[in-house]
C-alpha positions as a LaTeX table, in Angstrom:
\begin{tabular}{lrrr}
\hline
Residue & $x$ (\AA) & $y$ (\AA) & $z$ (\AA) \\
\hline
Gln1 & 35.83 & 85.45 & $-0.17$ \\
Lys2 & 33.13 & 82.79 & 0.13 \\
Gly3 & 29.99 & 84.63 & 1.48 \\
Gly4 & 31.16 & 87.94 & $-0.15$ \\
Gly5 & 32.82 & 89.64 & 2.61 \\
Trp6 & 36.57 & 90.42 & 3.59 \\
Pro7 & 38.40 & 89.07 & 6.59 \\
Ser8 & 40.67 & 90.87 & 9.05 \\
Asp9 & 43.33 & 88.23 & 8.65 \\
Pro10 & 43.94 & 86.11 & 5.44 \\
Gly11 & 42.00 & 82.93 & 5.51 \\
Gly12 & 39.93 & 84.13 & 8.44 \\
Pro13 & 36.17 & 84.66 & 8.31 \\
Pro14 & 34.79 & 87.79 & 6.75 \\
Asn15 & 33.54 & 90.45 & 8.99 \\
Thr16 & 31.58 & 93.64 & 8.68 \\
Thr17 & 34.33 & 96.00 & 9.70 \\
Ser18 & 36.86 & 94.69 & 7.12 \\
Thr19 & 34.13 & 94.55 & 4.52 \\
Ala20 & 33.27 & 98.26 & 5.12 \\
Trp21 & 36.99 & 99.14 & 4.58 \\
Ala22 & 36.99 & 97.26 & 1.41 \\
Leu23 & 33.87 & 98.96 & 0.13 \\
Leu24 & 35.60 & 102.28 & 0.87 \\
Val25 & 38.62 & 101.21 & $-1.21$ \\
Leu26 & 36.21 & 99.97 & $-4.06$ \\
Lys27 & 34.24 & 103.29 & $-3.96$ \\
Ser28 & 37.53 & 105.27 & $-4.15$ \\
Gly29 & 38.62 & 103.09 & $-7.01$ \\
His30 & 35.28 & 103.58 & $-8.80$ \\
Leu31 & 35.67 & 107.38 & $-8.32$ \\
Ala32 & 39.31 & 107.34 & $-9.44$ \\
Pro33 & 38.01 & 105.86 & $-12.08$ \\
Leu34 & 39.52 & 102.49 & $-11.91$ \\
Lys35 & 37.84 & 99.36 & $-13.14$ \\
Val36 & 35.83 & 97.81 & $-10.22$ \\
Pro37 & 34.46 & 94.35 & $-10.98$ \\
Pro38 & 30.66 & 94.42 & $-10.45$ \\
Ser39 & 30.87 & 91.10 & $-8.66$ \\
Ala40 & 32.62 & 92.76 & $-5.74$ \\
Pro41 & 29.97 & 95.15 & $-4.52$ \\
Ala42 & 27.28 & 92.46 & $-5.20$ \\
Ala43 & 29.28 & 90.02 & $-3.13$ \\
Ala44 & 29.69 & 92.50 & $-0.28$ \\
Ala45 & 25.90 & 93.22 & $-0.30$ \\
Arg46 & 25.30 & 89.42 & 0.14 \\
Phe47 & 27.61 & 89.32 & 2.98 \\
Leu48 & 25.98 & 92.47 & 4.68 \\
Asp49 & 22.64 & 90.67 & 4.15 \\
Ser50 & 24.03 & 87.62 & 6.22 \\
Val51 & 25.02 & 89.87 & 9.22 \\
Gln52 & 22.07 & 92.34 & 9.34 \\
Ser53 & 19.21 & 92.27 & 11.62 \\
Asp54 & 15.91 & 94.40 & 11.71 \\
Gly55 & 15.87 & 94.58 & 7.97 \\
Gly56 & 19.31 & 96.18 & 7.73 \\
Ala57 & 19.05 & 98.64 & 10.62 \\
Phe58 & 21.59 & 96.83 & 12.70 \\
Tyr59 & 24.64 & 94.59 & 12.13 \\
Gly60 & 26.87 & 92.21 & 13.86 \\
Asp61 & 30.50 & 91.59 & 12.77 \\
Thr62 & 30.38 & 87.98 & 11.77 \\
Lys63 & 26.73 & 87.06 & 12.44 \\
Pro64 & 23.45 & 88.99 & 12.72 \\
Gly65 & 23.46 & 91.29 & 15.67 \\
Lys66 & 23.34 & 94.85 & 17.03 \\
Glu67 & 26.89 & 95.82 & 17.78 \\
Pro68 & 27.78 & 99.61 & 17.59 \\
Arg69 & 30.98 & 99.23 & 15.42 \\
Ala70 & 29.52 & 96.69 & 13.17 \\
Thr71 & 26.32 & 98.61 & 12.83 \\
Ala72 & 28.16 & 101.77 & 11.84 \\
Ala73 & 30.25 & 99.74 & 9.38 \\
Gly74 & 27.20 & 97.94 & 7.94 \\
Leu75 & 25.17 & 101.13 & 7.45 \\
Leu76 & 28.15 & 102.81 & 5.79 \\
Gly77 & 28.70 & 99.85 & 3.54 \\
Arg78 & 24.85 & 99.96 & 2.55 \\
Met79 & 25.19 & 103.72 & 1.80 \\
Leu80 & 28.22 & 103.15 & $-0.29$ \\
Leu81 & 26.23 & 100.40 & $-2.21$ \\
Gly82 & 23.57 & 103.04 & $-2.89$ \\
Arg83 & 21.15 & 102.95 & $-0.06$ \\
Lys84 & 19.86 & 106.46 & 0.82 \\
Pro85 & 19.70 & 107.97 & 4.33 \\
Asp86 & 15.84 & 108.15 & 4.04 \\
Asp87 & 15.71 & 104.32 & 3.75 \\
Pro88 & 13.59 & 103.18 & 6.75 \\
Ala89 & 16.21 & 100.65 & 7.96 \\
Ile90 & 19.03 & 103.20 & 7.52 \\
Lys91 & 17.10 & 105.77 & 9.62 \\
Arg92 & 16.53 & 103.30 & 12.45 \\
Gly93 & 20.31 & 102.53 & 12.39 \\
Ile94 & 21.17 & 106.22 & 12.28 \\
Ala95 & 18.83 & 106.77 & 15.34 \\
Tyr96 & 20.65 & 103.88 & 17.10 \\
Leu97 & 24.04 & 105.33 & 16.41 \\
Gly98 & 22.92 & 108.70 & 17.71 \\
Lys99 & 21.89 & 107.21 & 21.03 \\
Val100 & 25.13 & 105.20 & 21.37 \\
Gly101 & 27.17 & 108.29 & 20.71 \\
Leu102 & 30.89 & 108.77 & 20.37 \\
Ser103 & 33.03 & 106.06 & 21.76 \\
Lys104 & 35.95 & 106.98 & 24.05 \\
Thr105 & 37.79 & 103.77 & 23.19 \\
Asp106 & 36.88 & 102.78 & 19.64 \\
Pro107 & 38.28 & 105.13 & 16.83 \\
Val108 & 37.13 & 102.79 & 14.23 \\
Tyr109 & 33.60 & 102.96 & 15.34 \\
Asn110 & 33.81 & 106.76 & 15.51 \\
Phe111 & 35.22 & 106.95 & 11.96 \\
Phe112 & 32.47 & 104.64 & 10.52 \\
Ala113 & 29.66 & 106.35 & 12.49 \\
Thr114 & 31.00 & 109.79 & 11.48 \\
Gln115 & 30.81 & 108.82 & 7.85 \\
Val116 & 27.26 & 107.53 & 8.22 \\
Met117 & 26.01 & 110.64 & 10.12 \\
Arg118 & 27.78 & 112.91 & 7.53 \\
His119 & 25.99 & 111.06 & 4.61 \\
Ala120 & 22.76 & 111.40 & 6.46 \\
Glu121 & 23.09 & 115.16 & 6.92 \\
Gly122 & 20.53 & 117.12 & 8.71 \\
Pro123 & 19.92 & 116.96 & 12.39 \\
Ala124 & 21.52 & 113.49 & 12.82 \\
Trp125 & 24.80 & 115.07 & 11.39 \\
Met126 & 24.53 & 118.39 & 13.36 \\
Asn127 & 23.97 & 116.52 & 16.56 \\
Trp128 & 26.88 & 114.04 & 15.91 \\
Asn129 & 29.28 & 116.68 & 14.74 \\
Lys130 & 28.81 & 118.69 & 17.93 \\
Gly131 & 29.58 & 115.65 & 20.00 \\
Leu132 & 32.58 & 114.77 & 17.94 \\
Arg133 & 34.68 & 117.79 & 17.16 \\
Lys134 & 35.25 & 119.33 & 20.73 \\
Pro135 & 36.21 & 116.04 & 22.44 \\
Leu136 & 38.62 & 114.98 & 19.67 \\
Ile137 & 40.19 & 118.30 & 19.39 \\
Thr138 & 40.58 & 118.87 & 23.06 \\
Ser139 & 41.97 & 115.40 & 23.56 \\
Gln140 & 44.93 & 115.90 & 21.21 \\
Ala141 & 48.43 & 116.06 & 22.72 \\
Lys142 & 49.32 & 119.68 & 23.33 \\
Gln143 & 53.11 & 119.66 & 23.59 \\
Asn144 & 56.45 & 118.21 & 22.51 \\
His145 & 57.03 & 115.71 & 19.80 \\
Ala146 & 53.45 & 114.38 & 20.14 \\
Lys147 & 51.73 & 117.81 & 19.69 \\
Gly148 & 48.51 & 117.33 & 17.51 \\
Ser149 & 48.41 & 113.56 & 17.91 \\
Trp150 & 46.32 & 111.23 & 19.92 \\
Trp151 & 47.17 & 108.59 & 22.34 \\
Arg152 & 45.13 & 106.68 & 24.97 \\
Pro153 & 46.36 & 103.26 & 26.15 \\
Asp154 & 42.81 & 102.09 & 26.71 \\
Val155 & 41.80 & 102.62 & 23.05 \\
Ile156 & 40.89 & 99.35 & 21.12 \\
Gly157 & 43.96 & 98.50 & 19.02 \\
Ala158 & 46.14 & 100.91 & 20.99 \\
Lys159 & 49.09 & 98.35 & 21.50 \\
Pro160 & 49.52 & 97.15 & 17.90 \\
Gly161 & 48.58 & 100.58 & 16.26 \\
Gly162 & 50.01 & 103.01 & 18.71 \\
Arg163 & 49.90 & 106.79 & 18.33 \\
Leu164 & 49.89 & 106.72 & 14.54 \\
Tyr165 & 46.91 & 104.35 & 14.45 \\
Gln166 & 44.87 & 106.55 & 16.83 \\
Thr167 & 45.83 & 109.83 & 15.12 \\
Ala168 & 45.06 & 108.51 & 11.59 \\
Leu169 & 41.62 & 107.39 & 12.64 \\
Asn170 & 40.71 & 110.54 & 14.52 \\
Met171 & 42.00 & 112.66 & 11.57 \\
Met172 & 39.80 & 110.72 & 9.14 \\
Ala173 & 36.78 & 111.26 & 11.37 \\
Leu174 & 37.51 & 114.95 & 11.46 \\
Ala175 & 38.05 & 115.03 & 7.65 \\
Val176 & 34.63 & 113.91 & 6.50 \\
Tyr177 & 33.81 & 117.49 & 5.48 \\
\hline
\end{tabular}
């Protein structure tokens, strides 16, 4: 994609969230080990440069900003590209995500932020994990065919994704161990 990122919709503008998903796929491919063209991570880094603010501590989805989901996705992307949790910009972003906390309506943000905090380890991870596990586990359906799944109609992406979407994202957040 021109600019180095990936779009949500074919032909659409690249965004930080889709680029982070693509970087997860590329990292998995690299670990598989599949051949990952070196131009893809380099292009993704250029895209992240174009949507970062405060030296890479915060991210917007399609332009520089400070949006929680985009910041979580951008920070994870940077970490997948080799930045360490002790990088000053990453530390500022981690502190910001810690203040934002868990979202009740955005499981994509929760997944990306959980990945970032797990990579950060230490107190940031311990505090995040305390705030994540109990609310997610207690909000699972308790009976009938839906037992063990998640569903809230007010969740971002609830209508097109449904119960399966919410369950998959919440399970991935809980599976970072």
